CSV table of C-alpha atoms in Angstrom, one decimal:
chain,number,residue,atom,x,y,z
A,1,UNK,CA,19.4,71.0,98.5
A,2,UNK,CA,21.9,72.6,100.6
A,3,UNK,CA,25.6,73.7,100.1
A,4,UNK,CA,27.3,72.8,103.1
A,5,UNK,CA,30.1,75.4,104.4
A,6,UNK,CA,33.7,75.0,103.1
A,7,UNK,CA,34.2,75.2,107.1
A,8,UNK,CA,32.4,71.9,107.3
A,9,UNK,CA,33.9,70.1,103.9
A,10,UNK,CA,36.8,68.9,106.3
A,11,UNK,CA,34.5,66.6,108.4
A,12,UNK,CA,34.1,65.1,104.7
A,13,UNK,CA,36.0,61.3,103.6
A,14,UNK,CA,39.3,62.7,101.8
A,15,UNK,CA,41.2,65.9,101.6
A,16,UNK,CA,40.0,69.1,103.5
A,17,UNK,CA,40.7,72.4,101.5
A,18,UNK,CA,43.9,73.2,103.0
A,19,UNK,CA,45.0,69.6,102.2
A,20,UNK,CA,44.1,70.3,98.2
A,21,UNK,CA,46.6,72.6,98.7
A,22,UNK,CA,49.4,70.5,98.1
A,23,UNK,CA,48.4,69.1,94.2
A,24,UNK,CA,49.0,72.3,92.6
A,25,UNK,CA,52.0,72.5,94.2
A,26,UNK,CA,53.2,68.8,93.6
A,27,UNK,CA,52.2,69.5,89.6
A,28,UNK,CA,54.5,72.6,89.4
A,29,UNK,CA,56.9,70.3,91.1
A,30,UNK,CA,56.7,67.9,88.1
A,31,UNK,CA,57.0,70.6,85.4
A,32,UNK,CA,60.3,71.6,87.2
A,33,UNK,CA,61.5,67.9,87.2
A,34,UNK,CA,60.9,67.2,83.7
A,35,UNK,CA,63.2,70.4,82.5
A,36,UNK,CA,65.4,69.8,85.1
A,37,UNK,CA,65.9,66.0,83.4
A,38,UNK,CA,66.2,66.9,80.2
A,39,UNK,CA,69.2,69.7,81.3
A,40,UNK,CA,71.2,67.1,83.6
A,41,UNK,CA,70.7,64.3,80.6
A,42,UNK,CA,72.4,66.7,78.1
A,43,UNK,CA,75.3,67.5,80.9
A,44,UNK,CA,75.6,64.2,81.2
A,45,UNK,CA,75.9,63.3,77.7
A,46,UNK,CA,78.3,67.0,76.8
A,47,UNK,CA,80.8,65.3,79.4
A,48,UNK,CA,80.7,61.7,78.4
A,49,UNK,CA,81.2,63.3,74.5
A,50,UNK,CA,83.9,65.4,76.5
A,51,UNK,CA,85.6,62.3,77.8
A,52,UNK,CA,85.4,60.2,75.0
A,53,UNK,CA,84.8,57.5,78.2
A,54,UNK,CA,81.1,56.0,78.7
A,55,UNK,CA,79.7,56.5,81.8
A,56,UNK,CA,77.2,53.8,81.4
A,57,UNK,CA,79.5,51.3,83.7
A,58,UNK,CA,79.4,53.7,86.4
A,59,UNK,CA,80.6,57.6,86.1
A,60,UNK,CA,83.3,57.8,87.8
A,61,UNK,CA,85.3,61.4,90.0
A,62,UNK,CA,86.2,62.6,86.6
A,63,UNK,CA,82.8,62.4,85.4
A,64,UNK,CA,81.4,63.9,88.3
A,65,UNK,CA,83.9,66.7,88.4
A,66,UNK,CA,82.9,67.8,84.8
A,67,UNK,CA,79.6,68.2,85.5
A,68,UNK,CA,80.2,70.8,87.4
A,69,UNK,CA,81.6,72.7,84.7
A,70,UNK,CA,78.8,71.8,82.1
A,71,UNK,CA,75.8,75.0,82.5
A,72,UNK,CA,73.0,72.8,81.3
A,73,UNK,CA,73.6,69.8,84.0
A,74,UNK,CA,74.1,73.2,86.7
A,75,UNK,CA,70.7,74.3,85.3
A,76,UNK,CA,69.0,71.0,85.3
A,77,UNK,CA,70.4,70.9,88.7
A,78,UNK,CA,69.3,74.2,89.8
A,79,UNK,CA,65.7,73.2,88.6
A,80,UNK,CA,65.7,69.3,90.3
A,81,UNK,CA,66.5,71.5,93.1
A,82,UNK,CA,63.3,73.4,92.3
A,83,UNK,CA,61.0,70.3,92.2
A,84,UNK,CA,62.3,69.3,95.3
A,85,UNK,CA,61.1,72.6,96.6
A,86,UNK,CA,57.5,72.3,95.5
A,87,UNK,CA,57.6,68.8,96.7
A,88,UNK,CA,58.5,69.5,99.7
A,89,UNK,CA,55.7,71.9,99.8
A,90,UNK,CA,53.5,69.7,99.0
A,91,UNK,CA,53.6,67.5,101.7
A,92,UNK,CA,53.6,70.7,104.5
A,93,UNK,CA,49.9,70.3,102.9
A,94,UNK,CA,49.0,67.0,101.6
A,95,UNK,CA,49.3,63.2,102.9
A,96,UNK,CA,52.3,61.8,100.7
A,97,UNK,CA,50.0,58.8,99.1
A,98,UNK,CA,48.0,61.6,97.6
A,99,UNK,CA,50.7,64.2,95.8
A,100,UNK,CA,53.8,62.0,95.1
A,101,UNK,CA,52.2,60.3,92.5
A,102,UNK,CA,51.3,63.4,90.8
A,103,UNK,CA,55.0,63.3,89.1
A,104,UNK,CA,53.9,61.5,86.5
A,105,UNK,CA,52.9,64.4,84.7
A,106,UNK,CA,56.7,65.1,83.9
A,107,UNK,CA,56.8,61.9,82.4
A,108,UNK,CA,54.6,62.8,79.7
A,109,UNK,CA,56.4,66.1,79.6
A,110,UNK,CA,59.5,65.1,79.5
A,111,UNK,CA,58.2,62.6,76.5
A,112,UNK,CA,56.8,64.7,74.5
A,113,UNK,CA,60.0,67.0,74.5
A,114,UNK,CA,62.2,64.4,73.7
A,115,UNK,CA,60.6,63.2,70.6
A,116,UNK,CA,60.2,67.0,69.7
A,117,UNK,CA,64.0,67.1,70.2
A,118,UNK,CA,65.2,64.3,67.5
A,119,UNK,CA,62.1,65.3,65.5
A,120,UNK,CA,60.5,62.0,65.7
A,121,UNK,CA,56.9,61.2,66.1
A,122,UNK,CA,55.8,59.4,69.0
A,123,UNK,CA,55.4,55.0,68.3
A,124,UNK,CA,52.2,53.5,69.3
A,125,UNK,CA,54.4,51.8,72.1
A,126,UNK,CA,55.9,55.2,74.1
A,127,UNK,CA,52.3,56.4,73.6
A,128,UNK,CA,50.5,53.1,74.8
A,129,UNK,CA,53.1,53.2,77.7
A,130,UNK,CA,53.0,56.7,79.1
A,131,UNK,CA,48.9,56.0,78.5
A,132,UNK,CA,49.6,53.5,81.4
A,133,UNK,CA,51.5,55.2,83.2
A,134,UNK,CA,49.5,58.1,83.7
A,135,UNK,CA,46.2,56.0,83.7
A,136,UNK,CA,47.4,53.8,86.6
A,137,UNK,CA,49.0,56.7,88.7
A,138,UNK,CA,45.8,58.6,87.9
A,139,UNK,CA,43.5,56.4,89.4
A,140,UNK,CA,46.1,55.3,92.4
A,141,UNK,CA,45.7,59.3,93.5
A,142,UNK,CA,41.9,59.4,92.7
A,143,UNK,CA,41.5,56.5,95.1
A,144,UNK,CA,44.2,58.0,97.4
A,145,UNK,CA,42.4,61.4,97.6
A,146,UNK,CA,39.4,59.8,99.1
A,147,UNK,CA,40.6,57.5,101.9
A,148,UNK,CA,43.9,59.4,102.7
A,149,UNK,CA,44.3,60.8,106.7
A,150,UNK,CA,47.5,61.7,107.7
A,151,UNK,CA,48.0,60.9,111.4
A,152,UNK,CA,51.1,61.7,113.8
A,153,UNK,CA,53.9,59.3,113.4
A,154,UNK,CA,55.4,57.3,116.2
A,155,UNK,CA,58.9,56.5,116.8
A,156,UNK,CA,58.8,52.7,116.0
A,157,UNK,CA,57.2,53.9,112.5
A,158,UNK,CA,60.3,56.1,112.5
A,159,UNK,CA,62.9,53.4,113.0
A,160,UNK,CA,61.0,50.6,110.5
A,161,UNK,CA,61.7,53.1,108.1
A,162,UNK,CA,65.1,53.6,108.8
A,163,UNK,CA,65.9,50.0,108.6
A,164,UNK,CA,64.3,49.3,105.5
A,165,UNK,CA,66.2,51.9,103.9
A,166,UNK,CA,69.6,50.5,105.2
A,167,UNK,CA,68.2,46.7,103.5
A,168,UNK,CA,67.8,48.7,100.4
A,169,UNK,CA,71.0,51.0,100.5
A,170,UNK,CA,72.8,47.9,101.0
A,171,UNK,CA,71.4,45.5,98.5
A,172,UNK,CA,71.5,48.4,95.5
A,173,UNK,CA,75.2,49.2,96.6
A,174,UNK,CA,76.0,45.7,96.7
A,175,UNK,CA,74.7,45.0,92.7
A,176,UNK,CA,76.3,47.8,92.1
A,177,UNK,CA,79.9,47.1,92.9
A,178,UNK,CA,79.3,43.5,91.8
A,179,UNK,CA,77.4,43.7,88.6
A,180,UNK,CA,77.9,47.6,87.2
A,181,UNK,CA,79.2,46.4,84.1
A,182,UNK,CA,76.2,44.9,83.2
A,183,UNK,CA,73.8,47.2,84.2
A,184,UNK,CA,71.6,48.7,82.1
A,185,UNK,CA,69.6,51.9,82.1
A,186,UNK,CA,66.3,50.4,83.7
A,187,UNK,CA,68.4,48.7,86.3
A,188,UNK,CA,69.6,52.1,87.3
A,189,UNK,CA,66.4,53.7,87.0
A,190,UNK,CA,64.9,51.0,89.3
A,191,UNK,CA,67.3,52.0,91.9
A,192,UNK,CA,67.1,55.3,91.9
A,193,UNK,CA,63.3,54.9,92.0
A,194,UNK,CA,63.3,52.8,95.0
A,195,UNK,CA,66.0,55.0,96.9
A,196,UNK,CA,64.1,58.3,96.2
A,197,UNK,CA,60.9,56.7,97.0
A,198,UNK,CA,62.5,56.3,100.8
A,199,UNK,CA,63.8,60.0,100.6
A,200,UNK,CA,60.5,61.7,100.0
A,201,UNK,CA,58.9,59.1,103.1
A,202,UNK,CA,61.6,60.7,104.9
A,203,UNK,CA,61.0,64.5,104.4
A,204,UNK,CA,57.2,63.8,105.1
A,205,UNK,CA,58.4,62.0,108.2
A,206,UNK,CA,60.8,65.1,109.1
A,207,UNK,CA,58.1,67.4,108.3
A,208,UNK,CA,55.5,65.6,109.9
A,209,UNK,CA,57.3,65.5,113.3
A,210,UNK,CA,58.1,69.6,112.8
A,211,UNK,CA,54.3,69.8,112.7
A,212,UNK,CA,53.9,67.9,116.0
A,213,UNK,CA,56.6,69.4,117.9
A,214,UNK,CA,58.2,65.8,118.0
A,215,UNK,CA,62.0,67.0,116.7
A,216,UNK,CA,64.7,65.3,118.5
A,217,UNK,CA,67.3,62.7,117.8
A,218,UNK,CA,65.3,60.1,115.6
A,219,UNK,CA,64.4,63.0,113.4
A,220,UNK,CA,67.9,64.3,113.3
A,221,UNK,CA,68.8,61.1,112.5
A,222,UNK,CA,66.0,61.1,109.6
A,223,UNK,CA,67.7,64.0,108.3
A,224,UNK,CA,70.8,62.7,107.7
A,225,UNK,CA,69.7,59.7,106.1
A,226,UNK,CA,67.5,61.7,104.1
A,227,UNK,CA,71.0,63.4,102.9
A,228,UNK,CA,72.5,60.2,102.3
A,229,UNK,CA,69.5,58.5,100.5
A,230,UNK,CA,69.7,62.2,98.3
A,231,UNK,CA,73.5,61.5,97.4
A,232,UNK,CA,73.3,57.8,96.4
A,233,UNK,CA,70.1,58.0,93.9
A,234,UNK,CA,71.1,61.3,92.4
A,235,UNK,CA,74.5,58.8,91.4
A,236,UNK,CA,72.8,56.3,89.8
A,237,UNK,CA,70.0,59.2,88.3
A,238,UNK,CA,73.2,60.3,86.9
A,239,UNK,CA,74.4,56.5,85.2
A,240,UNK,CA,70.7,55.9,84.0
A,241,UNK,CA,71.4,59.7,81.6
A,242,UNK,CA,74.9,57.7,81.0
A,243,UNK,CA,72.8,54.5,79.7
A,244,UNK,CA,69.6,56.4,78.3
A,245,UNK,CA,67.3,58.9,77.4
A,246,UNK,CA,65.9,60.9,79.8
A,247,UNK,CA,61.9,60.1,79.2
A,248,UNK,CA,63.1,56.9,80.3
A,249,UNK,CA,64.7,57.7,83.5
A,250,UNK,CA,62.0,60.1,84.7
A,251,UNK,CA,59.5,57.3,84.0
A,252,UNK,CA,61.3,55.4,86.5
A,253,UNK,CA,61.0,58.5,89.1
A,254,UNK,CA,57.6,59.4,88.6
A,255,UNK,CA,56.2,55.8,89.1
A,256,UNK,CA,58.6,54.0,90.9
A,257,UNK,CA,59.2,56.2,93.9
A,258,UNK,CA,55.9,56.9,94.3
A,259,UNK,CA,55.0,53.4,94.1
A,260,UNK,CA,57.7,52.9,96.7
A,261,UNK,CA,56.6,55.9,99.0
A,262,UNK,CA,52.8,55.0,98.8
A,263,UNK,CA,53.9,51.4,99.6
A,264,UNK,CA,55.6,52.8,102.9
A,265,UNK,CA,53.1,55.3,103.5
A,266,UNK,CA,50.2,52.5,103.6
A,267,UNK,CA,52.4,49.5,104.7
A,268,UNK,CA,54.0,52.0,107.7
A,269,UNK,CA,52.9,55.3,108.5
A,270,UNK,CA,49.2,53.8,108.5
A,271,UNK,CA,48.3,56.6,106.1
A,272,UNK,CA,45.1,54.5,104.9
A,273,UNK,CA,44.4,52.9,107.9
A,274,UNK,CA,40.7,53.9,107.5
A,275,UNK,CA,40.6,52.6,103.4
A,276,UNK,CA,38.1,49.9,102.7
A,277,UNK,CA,39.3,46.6,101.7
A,278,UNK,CA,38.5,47.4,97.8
A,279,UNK,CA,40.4,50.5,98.1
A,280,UNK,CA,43.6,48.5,98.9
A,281,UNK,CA,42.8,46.3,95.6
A,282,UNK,CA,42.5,49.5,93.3
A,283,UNK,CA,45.9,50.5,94.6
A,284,UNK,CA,47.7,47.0,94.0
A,285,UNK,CA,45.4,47.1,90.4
A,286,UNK,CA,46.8,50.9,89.9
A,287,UNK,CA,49.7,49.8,90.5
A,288,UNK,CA,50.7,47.5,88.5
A,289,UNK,CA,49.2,48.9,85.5
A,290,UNK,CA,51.7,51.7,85.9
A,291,UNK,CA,54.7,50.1,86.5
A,292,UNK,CA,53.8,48.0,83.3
A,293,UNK,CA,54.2,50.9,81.6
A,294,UNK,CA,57.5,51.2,82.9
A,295,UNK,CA,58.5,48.2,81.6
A,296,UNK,CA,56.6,48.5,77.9
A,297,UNK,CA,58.4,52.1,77.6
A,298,UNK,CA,62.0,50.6,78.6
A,299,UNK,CA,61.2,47.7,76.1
A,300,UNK,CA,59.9,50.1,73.2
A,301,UNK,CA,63.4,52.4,73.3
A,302,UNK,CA,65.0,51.5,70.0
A,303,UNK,CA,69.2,51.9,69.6
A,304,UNK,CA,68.8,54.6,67.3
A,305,UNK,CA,66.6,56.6,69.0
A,306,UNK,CA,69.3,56.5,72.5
A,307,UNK,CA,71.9,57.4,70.1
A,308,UNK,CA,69.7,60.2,68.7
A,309,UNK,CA,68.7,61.7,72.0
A,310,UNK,CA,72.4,61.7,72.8
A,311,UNK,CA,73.7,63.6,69.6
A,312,UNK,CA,70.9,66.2,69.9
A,313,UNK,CA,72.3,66.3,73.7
A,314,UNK,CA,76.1,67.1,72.5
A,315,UNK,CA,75.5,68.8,69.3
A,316,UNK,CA,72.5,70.9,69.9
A,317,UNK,CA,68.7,71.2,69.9
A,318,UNK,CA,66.8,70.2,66.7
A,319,UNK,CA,70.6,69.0,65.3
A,320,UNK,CA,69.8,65.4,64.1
A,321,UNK,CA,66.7,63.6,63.9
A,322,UNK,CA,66.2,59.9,64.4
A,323,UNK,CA,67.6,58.7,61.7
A,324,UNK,CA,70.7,61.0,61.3
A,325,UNK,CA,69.5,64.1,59.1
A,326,UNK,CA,70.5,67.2,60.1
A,327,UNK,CA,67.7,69.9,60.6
A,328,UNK,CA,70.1,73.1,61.5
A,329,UNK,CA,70.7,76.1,59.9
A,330,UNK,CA,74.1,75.3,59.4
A,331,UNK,CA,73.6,72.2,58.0
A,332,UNK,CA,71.7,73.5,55.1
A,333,UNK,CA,74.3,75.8,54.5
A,334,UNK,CA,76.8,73.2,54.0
A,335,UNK,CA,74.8,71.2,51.9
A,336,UNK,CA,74.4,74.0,49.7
């Protein structure tokens, strides 16, 4: 048998070498999103603590404003910023339907850390729905990886895009002003998913047409959007840490905008034109497992374990466990 050239593996169905590139890349991205949530969630709670006001109805300037002044939302901010790098990165290299799924790993990251944090082991639920999770986006890539080709995109893929994200702008802002008061923190989480799912489809658009010496207007006009899109689901990022913990707002991130993006990428930008038909069906199956895990993790978050995460968040790591012991040094101290 003979070992064909790594020269020739690009001829091959799936990724070339230089593609494969972009998954290492997209997992450092993860790592960086996962600390990066946990910091912003503990800003967000510090402030709200702060306050004495709950931002779960919508933070408002003053909210805003004091984050800035909190170090541990700067530094969760800082890091975001980080992940966004490595994404970014990632798609210089790979076809979006294959790395942007690969966030998930920060939701089992970010899981793990926050059940470390209020010193609670993890229910059968969180693990049989980060199982999901991971399981459905793990076989969505796998699938992805083999029948992905990214292609040049054209202007009229360009302005569907666009106009999509106005309908979704639009209807999210519109709930928003109309129904904030009885959002909760999956609402939130849903929007911000869908919103950055359009934002990441937009820097692979941008970056794509770099790549093919296609910038002009359209693109510049991508580019703002893209800033736009950014601003509006980093506000409601910040209201789902105002309305819950943040394992539950990264699950959102990690398999909603994907979900979202992949959807584009397929539905639009033709990136698995050449897919067989039972390709399509693993994704929808993929899918839908994942976002079911979504859904099981939202339902499995108990009251006291929100209200646990969020003390921890003001008062310090390791501070209180689920059901209200303290665990610090200083505790002990007093109790003695």
């Amino acid at each position: 048998m003979t070992i064909a050239p790594l020269s020739d593996l690009a001829v091959l169905p799936g990724l070339s070498p230089v593609q494969m590139i972009g998954i290492p890349l997209a997992l450092i991205g993860a790592v960086f999103l996962s600390l990066g949530a946990m910091y912003q969630h503990r800003g967000v709670s510090k402030v709200e603590a702060a306050s004495g006001t709950s931002g779960a109805a919508g933070l408002n300037l003053k909210h805003l404003l004091a984050l800035l002044s909190r170090p541990s939302w700067v530094i969760g901010t800082a890091m975001l910023g980080l992940a966004v790098v490595m994404q970014l990165s990632s798609f210089v290299f790979s076809p979006i339907i294959v790395v942007q799924p690969l966030g998930v790993v920060s939701l089992l990251l970010t899981t793990l850390l926050t059940a470390r944090a209020i010193r609670q082991r993890l229910p059968n639920v969180k693990i049989f729905a980060v199982a999901l999770c991971i399981i459905g986006v793990g076989a969505f890539v796998t699938v992805a990886a083999l029948f992905a080709k990214e292609r040049a995109i054209s202007d009229e893929q360009v302005a569907t895009v666009l106009v999509l994200l106005a309908v979704v702008v639009v209807v999210f802002g519109t709930a928003f002003c109309f129904l904030r008061k009885r959002f909760k923190a999956l609402i939130y989480v849903l929007g911000a998913g869908v919103i950055y799912g359009f934002v990441a489809t937009l820097a692979k658009i941008t970056i794509n047409r770099i790549q093919h010496d296609n910038f002009e207007w359209l693109t510049l006009i991508c580019l703002v959007a893209l800033l736009v899109a950014t601003g509006v689901g980093g506000y409601f990022v910040q209201n789902a840490y105002a309305s819950g913990p943040p394992d539950m707002v990264i699950a959102g991130l990690t398999v909603i905008d994907p979900i979202i993006a992949v959807g584009i990428a397929i539905a639009v930008l033709g990136e698995a034109n050449a897919a067989p038909w039972y390709a399509f069906l693993m994704f929808v199956v993929s899918g839908a497992i994942a976002v079911t895990g979504v859904f099981v993790l939202e339902r499995g978050q108990t009251d006291a374990e929100v209200e646990a995460v969020r003390r921890n968040a003001v008062e310090g790591r390791g501070t209180q466990d689920a059901q209200g012991h303290r665990h610090d040094t200083e505790a002990r101290v007093i109790e003695q």
